[in-house]
Short mmCIF file of C-alpha atoms and ligand atoms in Angstrom, two decimals:
data_model
loop_
_atom_site.label_atom_id
_atom_site.label_comp_id
_atom_site.label_asym_id
_atom_site.label_seq_id
_atom_site.Cartn_x
_atom_site.Cartn_y
_atom_site.Cartn_z
CA MET A 1 -2.29 -3.71 28.85
CA SER A 2 -2.26 -0.52 26.77
CA ALA A 3 -3.09 -0.13 23.14
CA TRP A 4 -0.61 -0.15 20.28
CA THR A 5 0.74 3.37 20.28
CA ALA A 6 2.38 5.47 17.59
CA HIS A 7 4.55 8.24 19.09
CA VAL A 8 5.39 10.83 16.40
CA LEU A 9 8.09 13.50 16.75
CA THR A 10 7.50 16.28 14.28
CA LEU A 11 7.74 19.96 13.61
CA PHE A 12 4.15 19.74 12.20
CA PRO A 13 1.97 17.98 14.76
CA GLU A 14 -1.08 19.44 13.05
CA MET A 15 -0.44 16.93 10.19
CA PHE A 16 -1.76 14.24 12.59
CA PRO A 17 -3.98 12.26 12.80
CA GLY A 18 -4.67 13.55 9.23
CA SER A 19 -5.80 10.69 7.08
CA LEU A 20 -5.55 8.39 10.08
CA GLY A 21 -8.57 10.23 11.58
CA HIS A 22 -10.76 8.82 8.80
CA SER A 23 -12.24 5.51 7.77
CA LEU A 24 -10.96 2.25 9.35
CA ALA A 25 -7.98 3.71 11.17
CA GLY A 26 -10.02 6.69 12.46
CA LYS A 27 -12.80 4.54 13.91
CA ALA A 28 -10.29 2.29 15.59
CA LEU A 29 -8.48 5.31 17.02
CA GLU A 30 -11.85 6.61 18.43
CA GLN A 31 -12.50 3.12 19.88
CA GLY A 32 -9.12 3.18 21.63
CA LEU A 33 -7.84 0.24 19.61
CA TRP A 34 -4.64 2.18 19.05
CA ALA A 35 -3.25 5.50 20.22
CA LEU A 36 -1.47 8.40 18.66
CA GLU A 37 0.89 10.71 20.60
CA THR A 38 2.58 13.59 18.88
CA VAL A 39 5.55 15.42 20.22
CA ASP A 40 6.15 18.93 18.85
CA ILE A 41 9.98 18.98 18.41
CA ARG A 42 9.82 22.89 18.49
CA GLU A 43 8.80 22.67 22.14
CA PHE A 44 12.42 21.59 22.83
CA ALA A 45 14.13 24.54 21.29
CA GLY A 46 16.30 26.31 23.88
CA ASP A 47 16.00 29.93 22.72
CA LYS A 48 13.14 32.44 22.75
CA HIS A 49 12.87 32.30 18.97
CA ARG A 50 12.35 28.55 19.29
CA THR A 51 15.06 27.80 16.77
CA VAL A 52 15.17 24.15 15.66
CA ASP A 53 17.47 24.34 12.65
CA ASP A 54 20.77 25.95 11.50
CA THR A 55 22.92 26.25 8.48
CA PRO A 56 25.02 23.21 7.43
CA PHE A 57 28.70 23.11 8.37
CA GLY A 58 30.67 22.86 5.14
CA GLY A 59 28.18 25.01 3.28
CA GLY A 60 25.53 23.98 0.84
CA PRO A 61 21.79 24.61 0.43
CA GLY A 62 19.08 24.56 3.08
CA MET A 63 19.06 23.97 6.87
CA VAL A 64 19.74 21.09 9.22
CA MET A 65 17.80 20.10 12.33
CA ARG A 66 19.90 20.67 15.49
CA PRO A 67 21.02 17.52 17.31
CA ASP A 68 20.44 18.96 20.84
CA VAL A 69 16.76 19.89 19.99
CA VAL A 70 16.00 16.48 18.48
CA ASP A 71 17.72 14.67 21.42
CA GLU A 72 15.63 16.53 24.04
CA ALA A 73 12.47 15.69 22.09
CA LEU A 74 13.47 11.94 21.95
CA ALA A 75 14.30 11.96 25.66
CA VAL A 76 10.66 12.74 26.72
CA VAL A 77 9.16 9.88 24.75
CA ASP A 78 8.45 6.85 26.80
CA GLY A 79 7.78 4.26 24.10
CA GLY A 80 8.63 1.27 26.33
CA ASP A 81 10.10 -1.42 24.02
CA ALA A 82 8.71 0.26 20.90
CA PRO A 83 11.45 0.75 18.27
CA VAL A 84 12.58 4.22 17.38
CA ILE A 85 12.36 4.71 13.58
CA TYR A 86 13.75 7.54 11.53
CA LEU A 87 11.96 7.94 8.20
CA THR A 88 14.45 8.62 5.55
CA PRO A 89 15.16 7.56 1.93
CA ARG A 90 18.48 6.20 3.34
CA GLY A 91 16.60 3.52 5.35
CA GLU A 92 15.86 -0.09 4.78
CA PRO A 93 12.87 -0.40 2.49
CA LEU A 94 9.57 -0.82 4.33
CA GLY A 95 7.94 -4.11 3.41
CA GLN A 96 4.91 -6.02 4.50
CA GLN A 97 7.13 -8.27 6.67
CA LEU A 98 8.40 -5.31 8.68
CA VAL A 99 4.89 -3.92 8.95
CA GLN A 100 3.62 -7.22 10.37
CA ASN A 101 6.45 -7.23 12.86
CA LEU A 102 5.86 -3.67 13.97
CA ALA A 103 2.08 -4.34 14.30
CA MET A 104 2.78 -7.24 16.57
CA GLY A 105 4.80 -5.09 18.96
CA SER A 106 3.77 -2.47 21.45
CA GLY A 107 3.99 0.38 18.93
CA VAL A 108 6.49 2.64 17.18
CA VAL A 109 8.32 5.87 17.90
CA LEU A 110 8.65 7.84 14.65
CA LEU A 111 11.10 10.53 14.04
CA CYS A 112 10.05 12.95 11.20
CA GLY A 113 12.83 15.07 9.69
CA ARG A 114 12.38 18.27 7.70
CA TYR A 115 14.68 20.60 5.71
CA GLU A 116 17.87 18.81 4.57
CA GLY A 117 17.67 16.36 7.46
CA ILE A 118 18.82 15.89 11.00
CA ASP A 119 22.36 16.40 12.36
CA GLN A 120 24.10 13.03 12.02
CA ARG A 121 25.40 13.06 15.62
CA VAL A 122 22.01 12.50 17.15
CA ILE A 123 21.35 9.71 14.73
CA ASP A 124 24.68 8.11 15.64
CA LEU A 125 23.91 8.58 19.43
CA ARG A 126 20.39 7.31 19.37
CA THR A 127 20.78 4.77 16.56
CA PRO A 128 17.10 4.68 15.44
CA ARG A 129 16.15 2.08 12.91
CA GLU A 130 16.22 3.89 9.53
CA VAL A 131 13.28 3.04 7.36
CA SER A 132 12.29 4.28 3.73
CA ILE A 133 8.83 3.99 2.29
CA GLY A 134 10.26 4.21 -1.24
CA ASP A 135 12.93 5.66 -3.58
CA PHE A 136 11.71 9.24 -3.70
CA VAL A 137 12.29 12.30 -1.51
CA LEU A 138 9.45 13.82 0.50
CA SER A 139 9.74 17.30 2.01
CA GLY A 140 9.39 15.77 5.41
CA GLY A 141 8.99 12.41 7.09
CA GLU A 142 5.40 12.99 8.09
CA PRO A 143 3.62 11.42 5.05
CA ALA A 144 5.93 8.40 5.49
CA ALA A 145 4.94 8.19 9.12
CA LEU A 146 1.22 8.33 8.16
CA ALA A 147 1.79 5.57 5.59
CA LEU A 148 3.61 3.31 8.10
CA ILE A 149 1.08 3.82 10.75
CA ASP A 150 -1.77 3.14 8.36
CA ALA A 151 -0.14 -0.12 7.22
CA CYS A 152 0.29 -1.28 10.85
CA VAL A 153 -3.11 -0.22 12.24
CA ARG A 154 -5.07 -2.20 9.60
CA LEU A 155 -3.36 -5.37 10.83
CA LEU A 156 -4.16 -4.86 14.51
CA PRO A 157 -6.37 -7.54 16.03
CA SER A 158 -9.94 -6.23 16.35
CA VAL A 159 -9.47 -3.39 13.77
CA LEU A 160 -12.22 -4.01 11.22
CA GLY A 161 -10.99 -6.01 8.31
CA SER A 162 -7.96 -7.45 10.24
CA GLU A 163 -9.83 -10.72 10.80
CA ARG A 164 -8.99 -11.37 7.20
CA SER A 165 -6.22 -13.87 7.53
CA LEU A 166 -2.62 -12.91 6.65
CA GLU A 167 -2.75 -16.04 4.47
CA GLU A 168 -5.36 -14.36 2.30
CA GLU A 169 -3.33 -11.12 2.15
CA SER A 170 -1.54 -11.64 -1.05
CA PHE A 171 1.33 -9.28 -0.32
CA ALA A 172 2.16 -11.24 2.79
CA ASP A 173 2.63 -14.07 0.31
CA GLY A 174 4.94 -12.02 -1.89
CA LEU A 175 2.36 -11.56 -4.68
CA LEU A 176 0.45 -8.60 -6.11
CA GLU A 177 -3.26 -8.58 -5.57
CA TYR A 178 -5.56 -10.21 -8.10
CA PRO A 179 -8.07 -7.97 -9.99
CA HIS A 180 -11.47 -7.20 -8.26
CA TYR A 181 -14.90 -6.84 -9.80
CA THR A 182 -18.36 -5.82 -8.59
CA ARG A 183 -21.75 -5.00 -10.11
CA PRO A 184 -22.81 -4.41 -12.83
CA ALA A 185 -21.89 -7.76 -14.33
CA GLU A 186 -21.48 -6.00 -17.67
CA TRP A 187 -20.21 -2.43 -17.94
CA ARG A 188 -19.49 -0.50 -21.13
CA GLY A 189 -19.33 -3.73 -23.08
CA GLN A 190 -16.97 -5.31 -20.61
CA ALA A 191 -18.09 -8.47 -18.83
CA VAL A 192 -16.83 -9.64 -15.51
CA PRO A 193 -14.76 -12.87 -15.93
CA GLU A 194 -17.24 -15.61 -16.02
CA VAL A 195 -15.50 -17.83 -13.49
CA LEU A 196 -16.30 -15.20 -10.86
CA LEU A 197 -20.06 -15.62 -11.51
CA SER A 198 -19.79 -19.44 -11.52
CA GLY A 199 -20.02 -20.07 -7.73
CA HIS A 200 -17.25 -22.60 -8.02
CA HIS A 201 -15.11 -21.50 -5.05
CA GLU A 202 -12.23 -23.80 -5.85
CA ARG A 203 -12.03 -22.54 -9.47
CA ILE A 204 -12.30 -18.98 -8.31
CA ARG A 205 -9.48 -19.45 -5.93
CA ALA A 206 -7.34 -21.03 -8.62
CA TRP A 207 -8.18 -18.22 -11.12
CA ARG A 208 -7.24 -15.54 -8.55
CA THR A 209 -3.90 -17.21 -7.73
CA GLU A 210 -3.22 -17.51 -11.47
CA GLN A 211 -3.92 -13.82 -11.93
CA ALA A 212 -1.85 -12.79 -8.96
CA GLU A 213 1.12 -14.90 -10.19
CA GLN A 214 0.83 -13.52 -13.78
CA LEU A 215 0.69 -9.94 -12.63
CA THR A 216 3.65 -10.37 -10.28
CA LYS A 217 5.83 -12.05 -12.98
CA GLU A 218 5.00 -9.28 -15.46
CA ARG A 219 5.18 -6.19 -13.21
CA ARG A 220 7.45 -7.19 -10.43
CA PRO A 221 10.06 -9.74 -11.41
CA ASP A 222 11.98 -8.71 -8.30
CA LEU A 223 9.08 -9.92 -6.10
CA TRP A 224 8.57 -12.99 -8.16
CA SER A 225 12.24 -14.10 -7.92
CA ARG A 226 12.35 -13.56 -4.25
CA ARG A 227 9.24 -15.66 -3.60
CA ALA A 228 11.03 -18.37 -1.70
CA GLY A 229 10.21 -21.94 -2.79
CA LYS A 230 6.80 -21.15 -4.13
CA ASN A 231 7.70 -20.64 -7.79
CA ASP A 232 7.58 -22.92 -10.77
N1 LIG B 1 11.24 8.23 1.12
N2 LIG B 1 10.84 7.21 3.14
C1 LIG B 1 11.17 9.33 3.35
C2 LIG B 1 11.47 10.76 3.07
C3 LIG B 1 11.80 12.98 3.99
C4 LIG B 1 14.46 15.54 4.83
C5 LIG B 1 14.90 13.42 6.09
C6 LIG B 1 11.08 8.28 2.47
O1 LIG B 1 10.73 7.58 4.42
N3 LIG B 1 10.91 8.88 4.55
O2 LIG B 1 11.51 11.11 1.86
N4 LIG B 1 11.57 11.55 4.06
C7 LIG B 1 13.18 13.45 4.32
C8 LIG B 1 13.14 14.94 4.38
C9 LIG B 1 14.82 14.95 6.17
C10 LIG B 1 13.57 12.86 5.61
#
């Protein structure tokens, strides 16, 4: 059995592992608990100038990634049964449920676009799953790929911290996280909520749930109303 693997197709392979080479994900990468394989899309350009883009038919600003070059790059990736994902603001919103599903699989094949995007014909031919990390436009899919991989890797069994049950993970439960406190017990005139110093684990749990629910109602009514069957 091989490790969970992120295959990343990009014009900027030097952006990887980037932040994923540090901290939790970085240690897990060194330990072989997951693997990262980048494919430099430029290697698949057909001409001596290694051209990967061209002007848009119909006119307009910017450049478009050529379908033939992207297709050749996709052809060399053996992701097994890992889903191919194109990171684009047009995609389905990335949520913790999708992250959990991806983390449980064998890995992901992530296609990162640049410029104005990728020629639609290779998208239509390859039919990647299209996923968005939020309603904003990045200059390339790479930061979105880093975010998606980070969210998956921290859930992998045996990656430090992942023993924390998904039940405890509030977002998996459709709630925002409750507020956290550490020493000092009083700082700049602000005391830590006394219940947290009480040692009453049941009351602490209840307080945290109450805080998480209050925050979710106030800040994310969308999340709150979608919390199936658990609301008052
Ligand atoms: N938002 N979520 C996103 C993005 C960059 C031009 C197509 C996003 O996932 N990806 O903004 N991607 C664009 C850049 C080509 C992808």
